[in-house]
Short mmCIF file of C-alpha atoms and ligand atoms in Angstrom, two decimals:
data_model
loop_
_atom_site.label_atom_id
_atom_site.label_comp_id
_atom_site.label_asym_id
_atom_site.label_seq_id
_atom_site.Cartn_x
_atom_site.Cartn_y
_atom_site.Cartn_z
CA UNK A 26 -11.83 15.88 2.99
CA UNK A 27 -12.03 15.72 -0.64
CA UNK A 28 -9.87 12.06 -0.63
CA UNK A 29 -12.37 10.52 1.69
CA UNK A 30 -15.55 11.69 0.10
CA UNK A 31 -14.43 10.15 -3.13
CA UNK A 32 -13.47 6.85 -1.17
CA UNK A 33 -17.30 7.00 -0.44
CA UNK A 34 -18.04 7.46 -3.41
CA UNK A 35 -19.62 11.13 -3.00
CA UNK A 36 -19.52 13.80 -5.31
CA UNK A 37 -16.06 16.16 -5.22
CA UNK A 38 -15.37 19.30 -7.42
CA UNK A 39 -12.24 17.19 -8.51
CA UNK A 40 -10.64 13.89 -9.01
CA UNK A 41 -8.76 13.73 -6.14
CA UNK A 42 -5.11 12.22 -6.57
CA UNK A 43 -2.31 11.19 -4.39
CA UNK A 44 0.74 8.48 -5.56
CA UNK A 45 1.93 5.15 -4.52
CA UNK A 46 5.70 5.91 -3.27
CA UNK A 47 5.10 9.71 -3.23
CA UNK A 48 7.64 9.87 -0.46
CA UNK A 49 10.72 8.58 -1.71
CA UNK A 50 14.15 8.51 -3.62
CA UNK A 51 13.14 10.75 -6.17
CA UNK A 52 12.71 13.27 -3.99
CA UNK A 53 16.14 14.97 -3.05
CA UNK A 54 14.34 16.49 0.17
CA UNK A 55 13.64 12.69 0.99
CA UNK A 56 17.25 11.47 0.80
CA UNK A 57 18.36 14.10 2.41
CA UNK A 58 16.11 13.17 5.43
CA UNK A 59 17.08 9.61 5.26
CA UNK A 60 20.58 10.72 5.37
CA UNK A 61 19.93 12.77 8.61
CA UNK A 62 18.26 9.59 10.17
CA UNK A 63 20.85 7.60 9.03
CA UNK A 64 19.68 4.80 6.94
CA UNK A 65 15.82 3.45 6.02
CA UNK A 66 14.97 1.87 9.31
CA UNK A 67 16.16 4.71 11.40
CA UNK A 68 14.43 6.87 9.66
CA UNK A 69 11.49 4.88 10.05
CA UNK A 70 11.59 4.79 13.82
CA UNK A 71 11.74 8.19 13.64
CA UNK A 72 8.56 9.73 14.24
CA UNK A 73 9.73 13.40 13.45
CA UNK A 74 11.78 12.44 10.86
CA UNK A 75 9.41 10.20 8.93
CA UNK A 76 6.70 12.73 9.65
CA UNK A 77 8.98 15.58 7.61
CA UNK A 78 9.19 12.50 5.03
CA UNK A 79 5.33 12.00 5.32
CA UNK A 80 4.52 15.73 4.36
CA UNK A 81 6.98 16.14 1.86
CA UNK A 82 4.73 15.14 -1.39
CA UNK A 83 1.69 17.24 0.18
CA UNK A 84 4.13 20.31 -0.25
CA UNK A 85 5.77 19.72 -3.44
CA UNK A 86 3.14 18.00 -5.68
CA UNK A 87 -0.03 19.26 -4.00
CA UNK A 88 -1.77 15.97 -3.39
CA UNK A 89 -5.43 15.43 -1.79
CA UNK A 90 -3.49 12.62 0.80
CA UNK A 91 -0.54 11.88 2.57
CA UNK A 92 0.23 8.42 3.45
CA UNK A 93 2.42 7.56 6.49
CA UNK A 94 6.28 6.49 5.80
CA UNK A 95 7.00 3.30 7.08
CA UNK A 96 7.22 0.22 5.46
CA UNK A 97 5.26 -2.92 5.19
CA UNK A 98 8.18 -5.14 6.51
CA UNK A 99 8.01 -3.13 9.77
CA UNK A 100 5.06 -5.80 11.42
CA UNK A 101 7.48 -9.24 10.47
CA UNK A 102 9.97 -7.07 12.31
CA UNK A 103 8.54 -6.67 15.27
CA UNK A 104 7.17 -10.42 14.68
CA UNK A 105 10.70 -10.78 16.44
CA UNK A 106 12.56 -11.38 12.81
CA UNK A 107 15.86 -9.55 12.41
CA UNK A 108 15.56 -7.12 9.46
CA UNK A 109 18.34 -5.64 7.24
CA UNK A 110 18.04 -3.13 4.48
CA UNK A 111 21.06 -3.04 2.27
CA UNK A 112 21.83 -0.80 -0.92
CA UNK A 113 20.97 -2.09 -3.90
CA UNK A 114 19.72 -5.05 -2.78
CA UNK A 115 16.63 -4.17 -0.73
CA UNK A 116 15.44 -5.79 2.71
CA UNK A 117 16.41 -8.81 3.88
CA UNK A 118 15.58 -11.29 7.06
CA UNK A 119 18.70 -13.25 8.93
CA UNK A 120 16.54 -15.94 9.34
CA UNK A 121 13.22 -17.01 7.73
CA UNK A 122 10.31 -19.05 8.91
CA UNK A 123 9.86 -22.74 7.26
CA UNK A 124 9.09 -24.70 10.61
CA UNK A 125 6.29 -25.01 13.42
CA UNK A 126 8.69 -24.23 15.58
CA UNK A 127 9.75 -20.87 13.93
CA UNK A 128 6.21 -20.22 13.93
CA UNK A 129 6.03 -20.91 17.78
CA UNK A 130 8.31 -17.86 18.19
CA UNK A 131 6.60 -15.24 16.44
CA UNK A 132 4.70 -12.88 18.28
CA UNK A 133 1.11 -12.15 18.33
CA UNK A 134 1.59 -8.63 19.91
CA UNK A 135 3.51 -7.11 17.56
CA UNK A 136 1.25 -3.91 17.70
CA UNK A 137 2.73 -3.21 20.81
CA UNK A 138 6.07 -2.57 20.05
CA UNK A 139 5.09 0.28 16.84
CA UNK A 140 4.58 2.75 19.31
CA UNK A 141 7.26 4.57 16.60
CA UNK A 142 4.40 4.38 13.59
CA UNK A 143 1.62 5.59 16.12
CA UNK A 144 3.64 8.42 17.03
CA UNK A 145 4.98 9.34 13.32
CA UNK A 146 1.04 9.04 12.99
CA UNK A 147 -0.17 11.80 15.50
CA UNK A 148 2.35 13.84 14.99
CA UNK A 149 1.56 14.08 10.93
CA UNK A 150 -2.01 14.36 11.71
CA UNK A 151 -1.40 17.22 13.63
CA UNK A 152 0.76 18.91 11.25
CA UNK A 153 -1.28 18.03 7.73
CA UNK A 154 -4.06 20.74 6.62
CA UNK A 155 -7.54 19.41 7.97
CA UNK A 156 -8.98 19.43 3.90
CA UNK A 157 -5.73 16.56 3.28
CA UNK A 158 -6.36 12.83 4.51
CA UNK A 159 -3.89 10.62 6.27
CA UNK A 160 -3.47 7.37 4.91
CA UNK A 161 -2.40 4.17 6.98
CA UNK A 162 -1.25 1.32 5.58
CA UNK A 163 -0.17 -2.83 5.89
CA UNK A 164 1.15 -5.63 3.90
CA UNK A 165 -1.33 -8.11 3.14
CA UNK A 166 -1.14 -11.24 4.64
CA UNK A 167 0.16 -13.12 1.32
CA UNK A 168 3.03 -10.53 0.53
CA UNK A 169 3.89 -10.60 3.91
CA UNK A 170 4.07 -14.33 4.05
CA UNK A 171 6.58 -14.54 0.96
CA UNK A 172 8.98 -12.00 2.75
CA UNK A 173 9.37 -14.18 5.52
CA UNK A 174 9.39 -17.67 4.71
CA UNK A 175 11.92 -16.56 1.64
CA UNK A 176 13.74 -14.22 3.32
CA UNK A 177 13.77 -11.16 0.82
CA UNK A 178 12.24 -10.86 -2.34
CA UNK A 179 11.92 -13.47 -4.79
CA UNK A 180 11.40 -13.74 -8.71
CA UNK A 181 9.40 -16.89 -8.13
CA UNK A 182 8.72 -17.52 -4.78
CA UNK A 183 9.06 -21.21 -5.08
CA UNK A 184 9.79 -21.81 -1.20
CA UNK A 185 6.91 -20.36 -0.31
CA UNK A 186 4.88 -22.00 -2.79
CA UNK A 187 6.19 -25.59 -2.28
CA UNK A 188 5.05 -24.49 1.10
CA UNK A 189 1.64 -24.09 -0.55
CA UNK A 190 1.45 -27.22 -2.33
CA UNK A 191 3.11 -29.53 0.16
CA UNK A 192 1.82 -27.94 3.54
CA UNK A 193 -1.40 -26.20 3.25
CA UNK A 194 -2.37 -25.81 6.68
CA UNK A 195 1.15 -24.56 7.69
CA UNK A 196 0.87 -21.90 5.70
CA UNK A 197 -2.70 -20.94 7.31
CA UNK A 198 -1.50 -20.88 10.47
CA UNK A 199 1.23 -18.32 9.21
CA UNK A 200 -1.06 -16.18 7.55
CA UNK A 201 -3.50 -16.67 10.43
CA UNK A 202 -1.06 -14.87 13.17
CA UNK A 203 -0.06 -12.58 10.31
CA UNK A 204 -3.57 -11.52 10.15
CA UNK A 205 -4.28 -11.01 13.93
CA UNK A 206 -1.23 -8.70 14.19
CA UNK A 207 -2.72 -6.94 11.37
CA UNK A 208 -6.11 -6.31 12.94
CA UNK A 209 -4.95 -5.14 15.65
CA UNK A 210 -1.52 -2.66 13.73
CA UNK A 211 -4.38 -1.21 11.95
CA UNK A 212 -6.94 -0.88 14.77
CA UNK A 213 -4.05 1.29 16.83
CA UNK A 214 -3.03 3.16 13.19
CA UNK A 215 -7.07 4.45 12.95
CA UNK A 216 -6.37 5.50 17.06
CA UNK A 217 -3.34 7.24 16.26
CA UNK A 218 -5.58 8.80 13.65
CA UNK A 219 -5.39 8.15 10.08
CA UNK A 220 -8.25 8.58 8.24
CA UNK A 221 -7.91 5.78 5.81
CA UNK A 222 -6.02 2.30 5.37
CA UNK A 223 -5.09 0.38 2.84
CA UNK A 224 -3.64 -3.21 2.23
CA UNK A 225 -1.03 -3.61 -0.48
CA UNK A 226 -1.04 -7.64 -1.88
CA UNK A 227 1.61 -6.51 -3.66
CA UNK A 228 2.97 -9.91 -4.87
CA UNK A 229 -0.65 -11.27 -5.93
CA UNK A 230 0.08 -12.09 -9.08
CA UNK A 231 2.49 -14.88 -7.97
CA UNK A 232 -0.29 -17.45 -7.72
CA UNK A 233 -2.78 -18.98 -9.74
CA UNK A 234 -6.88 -17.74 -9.25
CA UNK A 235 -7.50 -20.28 -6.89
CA UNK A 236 -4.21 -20.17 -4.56
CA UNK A 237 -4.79 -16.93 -4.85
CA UNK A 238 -8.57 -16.83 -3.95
CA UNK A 239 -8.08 -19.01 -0.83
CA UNK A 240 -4.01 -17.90 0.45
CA UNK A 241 -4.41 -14.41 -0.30
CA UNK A 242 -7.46 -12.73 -1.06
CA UNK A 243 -9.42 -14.16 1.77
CA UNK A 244 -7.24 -12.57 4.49
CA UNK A 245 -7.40 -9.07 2.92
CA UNK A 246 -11.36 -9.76 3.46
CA UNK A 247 -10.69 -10.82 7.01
CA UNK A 248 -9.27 -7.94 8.06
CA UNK A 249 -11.33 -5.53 5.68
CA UNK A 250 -14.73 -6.51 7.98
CA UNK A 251 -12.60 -6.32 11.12
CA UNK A 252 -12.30 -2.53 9.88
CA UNK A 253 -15.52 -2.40 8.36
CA UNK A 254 -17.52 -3.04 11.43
CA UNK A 255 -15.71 -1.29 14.27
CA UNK A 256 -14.74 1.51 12.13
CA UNK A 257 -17.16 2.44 9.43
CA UNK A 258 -16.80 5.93 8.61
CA UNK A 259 -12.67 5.05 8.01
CA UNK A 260 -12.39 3.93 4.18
CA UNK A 261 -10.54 0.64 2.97
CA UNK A 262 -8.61 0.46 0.55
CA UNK A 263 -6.94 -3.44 -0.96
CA UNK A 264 -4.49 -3.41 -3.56
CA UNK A 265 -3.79 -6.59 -5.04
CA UNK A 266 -1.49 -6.17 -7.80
CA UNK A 267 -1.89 -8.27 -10.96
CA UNK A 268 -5.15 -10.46 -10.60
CA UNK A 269 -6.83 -8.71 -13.42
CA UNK A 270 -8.19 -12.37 -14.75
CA UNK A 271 -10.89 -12.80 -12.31
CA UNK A 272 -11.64 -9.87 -11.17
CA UNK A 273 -14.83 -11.05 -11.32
CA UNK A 274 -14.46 -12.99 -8.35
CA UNK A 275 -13.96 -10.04 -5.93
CA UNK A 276 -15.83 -9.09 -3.38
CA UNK A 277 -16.11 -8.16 0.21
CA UNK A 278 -16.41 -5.11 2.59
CA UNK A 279 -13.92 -2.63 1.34
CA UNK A 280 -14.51 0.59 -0.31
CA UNK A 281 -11.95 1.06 -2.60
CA UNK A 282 -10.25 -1.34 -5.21
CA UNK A 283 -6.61 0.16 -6.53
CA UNK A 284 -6.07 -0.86 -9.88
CA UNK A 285 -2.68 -1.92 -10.96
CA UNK A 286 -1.23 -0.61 -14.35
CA UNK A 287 -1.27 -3.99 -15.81
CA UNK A 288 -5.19 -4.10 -15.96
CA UNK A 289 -7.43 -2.08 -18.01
CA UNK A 290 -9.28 0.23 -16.31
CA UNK A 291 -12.42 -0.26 -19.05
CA UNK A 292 -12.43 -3.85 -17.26
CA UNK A 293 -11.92 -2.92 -13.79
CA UNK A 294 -14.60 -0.17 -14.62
CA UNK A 295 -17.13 -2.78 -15.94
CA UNK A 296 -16.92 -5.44 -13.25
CA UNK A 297 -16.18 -3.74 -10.26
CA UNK A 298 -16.50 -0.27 -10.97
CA UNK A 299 -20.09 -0.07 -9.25
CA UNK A 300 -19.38 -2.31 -6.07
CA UNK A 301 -16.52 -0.42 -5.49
CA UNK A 302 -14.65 3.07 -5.70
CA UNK A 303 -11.78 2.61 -8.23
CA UNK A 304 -7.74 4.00 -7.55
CA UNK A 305 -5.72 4.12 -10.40
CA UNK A 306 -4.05 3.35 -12.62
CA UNK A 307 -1.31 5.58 -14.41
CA UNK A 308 1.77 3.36 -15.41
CA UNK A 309 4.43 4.94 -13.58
CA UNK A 310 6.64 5.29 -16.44
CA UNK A 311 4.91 7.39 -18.12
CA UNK A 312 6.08 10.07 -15.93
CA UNK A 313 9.40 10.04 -17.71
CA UNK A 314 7.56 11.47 -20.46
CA UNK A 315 5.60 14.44 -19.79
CA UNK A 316 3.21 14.29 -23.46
CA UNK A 317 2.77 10.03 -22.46
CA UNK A 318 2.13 10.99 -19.12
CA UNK A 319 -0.72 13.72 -20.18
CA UNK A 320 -2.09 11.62 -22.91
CA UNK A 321 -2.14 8.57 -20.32
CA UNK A 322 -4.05 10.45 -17.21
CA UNK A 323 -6.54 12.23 -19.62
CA UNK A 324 -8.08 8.74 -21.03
CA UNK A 325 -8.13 7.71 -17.43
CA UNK A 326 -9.77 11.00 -16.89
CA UNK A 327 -11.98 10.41 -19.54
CA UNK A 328 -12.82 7.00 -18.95
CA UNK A 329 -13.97 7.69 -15.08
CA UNK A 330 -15.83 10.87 -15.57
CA UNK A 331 -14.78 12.19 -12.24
CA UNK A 332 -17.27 9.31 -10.73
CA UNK A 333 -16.44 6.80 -8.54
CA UNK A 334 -12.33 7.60 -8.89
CA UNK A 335 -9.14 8.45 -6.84
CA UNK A 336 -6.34 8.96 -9.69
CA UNK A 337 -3.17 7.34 -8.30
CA UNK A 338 -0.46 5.59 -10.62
CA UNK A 339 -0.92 1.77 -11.47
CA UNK A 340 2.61 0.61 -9.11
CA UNK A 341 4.71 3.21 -6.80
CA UNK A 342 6.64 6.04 -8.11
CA UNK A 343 10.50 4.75 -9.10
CA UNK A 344 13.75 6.74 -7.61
CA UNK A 345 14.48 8.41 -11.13
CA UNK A 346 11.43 9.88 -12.47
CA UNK A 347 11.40 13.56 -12.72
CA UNK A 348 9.43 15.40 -10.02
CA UNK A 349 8.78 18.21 -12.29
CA UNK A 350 6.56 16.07 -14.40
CA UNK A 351 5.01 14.86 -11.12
CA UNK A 352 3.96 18.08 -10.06
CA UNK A 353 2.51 18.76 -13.50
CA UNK A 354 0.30 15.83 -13.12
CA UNK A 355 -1.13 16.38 -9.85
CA UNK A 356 -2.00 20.01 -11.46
CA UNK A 357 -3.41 18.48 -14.80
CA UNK A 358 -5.57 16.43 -12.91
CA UNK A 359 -6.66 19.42 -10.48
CA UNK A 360 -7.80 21.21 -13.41
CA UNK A 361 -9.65 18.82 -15.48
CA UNK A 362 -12.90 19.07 -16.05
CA UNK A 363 -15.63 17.11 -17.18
O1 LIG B 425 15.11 4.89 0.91
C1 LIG B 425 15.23 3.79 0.36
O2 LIG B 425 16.12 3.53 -0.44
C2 LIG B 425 14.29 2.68 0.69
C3 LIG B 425 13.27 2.47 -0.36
C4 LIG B 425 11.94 2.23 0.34
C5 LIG B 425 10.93 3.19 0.57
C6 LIG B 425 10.93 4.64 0.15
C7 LIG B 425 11.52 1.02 0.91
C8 LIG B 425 12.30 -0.24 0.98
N1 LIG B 425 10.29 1.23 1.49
C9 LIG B 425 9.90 2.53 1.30
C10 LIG B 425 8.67 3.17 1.82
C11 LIG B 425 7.39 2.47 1.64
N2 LIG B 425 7.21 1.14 1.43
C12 LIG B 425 6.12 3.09 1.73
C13 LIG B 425 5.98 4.55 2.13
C14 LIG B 425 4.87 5.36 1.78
C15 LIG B 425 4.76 5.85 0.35
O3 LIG B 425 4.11 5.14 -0.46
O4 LIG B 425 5.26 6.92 0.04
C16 LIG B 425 5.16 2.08 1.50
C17 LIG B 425 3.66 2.22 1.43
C18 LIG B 425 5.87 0.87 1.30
C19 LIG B 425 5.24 -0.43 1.11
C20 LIG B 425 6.05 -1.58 0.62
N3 LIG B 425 7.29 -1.99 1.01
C21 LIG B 425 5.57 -2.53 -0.30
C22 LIG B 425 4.16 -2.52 -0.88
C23 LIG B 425 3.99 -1.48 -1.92
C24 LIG B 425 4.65 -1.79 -3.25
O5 LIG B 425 5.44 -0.94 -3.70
O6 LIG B 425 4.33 -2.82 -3.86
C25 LIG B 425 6.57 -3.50 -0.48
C26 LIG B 425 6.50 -4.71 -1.38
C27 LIG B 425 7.65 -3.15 0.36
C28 LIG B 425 8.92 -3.91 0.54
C29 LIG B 425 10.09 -3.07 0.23
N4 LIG B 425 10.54 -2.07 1.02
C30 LIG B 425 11.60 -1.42 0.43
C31 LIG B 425 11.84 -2.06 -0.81
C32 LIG B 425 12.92 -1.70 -1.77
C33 LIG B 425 10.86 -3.09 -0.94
C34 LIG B 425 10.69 -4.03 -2.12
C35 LIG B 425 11.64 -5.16 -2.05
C36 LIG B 425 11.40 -6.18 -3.15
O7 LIG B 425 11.70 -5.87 -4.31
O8 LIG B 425 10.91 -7.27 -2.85
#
């Protein structure tokens, strides 16, 4: 598999390239799917239908992977916290987690009740061409966190932050169970058999370097080596979005850093370019425009001399870009040579 060799860091006749959000509202075979299932979280407990959903961007843009549809709020879920998605307004909890007692009532066997994602798994796997990766996936730790002490998104995540502040060790012992469901979700994921995984600390960039560095970054390492040592021929990926001011202080056993739009990949390239394999880092609106999108992916292109790269965009695809442009890019990037 082309995607994998590059995660390694091997040589590959092409940059391989595969999207954040591939499978999605842009799409019109998508939403029709969801609107089979019914709404988002049907459709995510069901394995056929999320594994039509899964496939969809392999057969209309052409890319090197596939990564499984679910969503990262699935794990909280089966935490035991109720979870809603409503239109326009995105996921929500009924009730969040601010107290030892909440914490008391999570579970720490949430793995076992995902049978659904296993099962989308196995049954992708068995569909996908064997030259196209599967790609597993989790929330980190931090994201995960915010989502369930504040309930839903948040602009500024100040609850969970004063939680930060005011009760440090509270806060570990969240992101502590977060992280052994985690292990374990991604241990039965690589069983199921994907043939990568990758954390998204999507909501990095709401803390300072050192918050950060200690809250965040240091669980994505935990369960990196968990991976790392039982699993070694199955690539990591992290993604922490919008911590390009010390990227100097990354490290750990992964394989792959994703690069987020906001950060130049020159930089990224520099620091951590030979520790790690770099994904990245089209901004996603570029794709409205198809001569900014070209102009965009060939100095990418040109930066990365087809070394050490897995092309991806810099944040997930959004519901109105045009797929025609999409499918142009995946080609452009097929083609280019060095
Ligand atoms: O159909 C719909 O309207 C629902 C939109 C949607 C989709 C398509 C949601 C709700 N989740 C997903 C799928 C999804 N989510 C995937 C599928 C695989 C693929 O990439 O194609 C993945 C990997 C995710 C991961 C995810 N969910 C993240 C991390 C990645 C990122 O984009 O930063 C986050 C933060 C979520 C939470 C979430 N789920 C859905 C929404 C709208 C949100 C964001 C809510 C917020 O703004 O806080």
């Amino acid at each position: 598999m082309i995607f994998i060799d590059a995660c390694f860091g091997k040589e590959t006749p092409y940059t391989p390239v595969w999207f954040m959000r591939q499978a999605g509202r842009y799409l019109s075979e998508y939403r029709e799917t969801r609107k089979q299932a019914g709404d988002f979280l049907s459709l995510c407990k069901n394995p056929k239908l999320a594994s039509e959903v899964t496939l969809q961007p392999i057969d209309i843009l052409g890319v090197d992977a596939a990564i499984l549809f679910s969503d990262i709020l699935v794990v909280p879920m089966e935490m035991g916290m109720e979870l809603g998605f409503f239109t326009g307004e995105g996921p929500k909890f009924t009730q969040t987690i601010q107290s030892d007692k909440d914490l008391k009532q999570l579970r720490q066997d949430s793995h076992l009740s995902l049978n659904y994602v296993y099962d989308t798994i196995t049954m992708t796997r068995q569909k996908l061409a064997k030259d196209k990766a599967l790609i597993g996936f989790c929330g980190a730790p931090w994201t995960l966190a915010t989502y369930m002490i504040e309930g839903q998104g948040s602009k500024t995540y100040n609850q969970t932050k004063k939680i930060l502040y005011s009760n440090a060790q509270f806060l570990h012992n969240l992101l502590e169970l977060i992280t052994h469901n985690l292990k374990n979700y991604l241990e039965s994921q690589i069983k199921a058999g994907v043939n990568a995984v990758m954390i998204f600390d999507s909501w990095a960039a709401a803390l300072e370097e050192s918050a950060y560095l200690e809250f965040g970054f240091e669980y994505c390492k935990q369960i990196a080596s968990f991976i790392k040592q039982k699993y070694p021929e199955i690539p990591v990926i992290l993604f922490p979005k919008g911590i390009s001011g010390y990227l100097d202080k990354i490290d750990g056993e992964f394989d792959v850093f994703g690069v987020d739009w906001s950060t130049p990949l020159k930089i990224a390239k520099e620091k951590l370019g030979d520790k790690y394999v770099l994904q990245g880092n089209l901004e996603p609106c570029r794709i409205y425009d198809e001569k900014s999108m070209l102009e965009g992916a060939k100095d990418i292109l040109d930066l990365m001399q087809g070394k050490r790269h897995i092309f991806n965009l810099g944040h997930g695809m959004l519901p109105d870009l045009p797929r025609e442009n999409a499918i142009k890019l995946v080609d452009f990037i097929h083609q280019y040579r060095f």
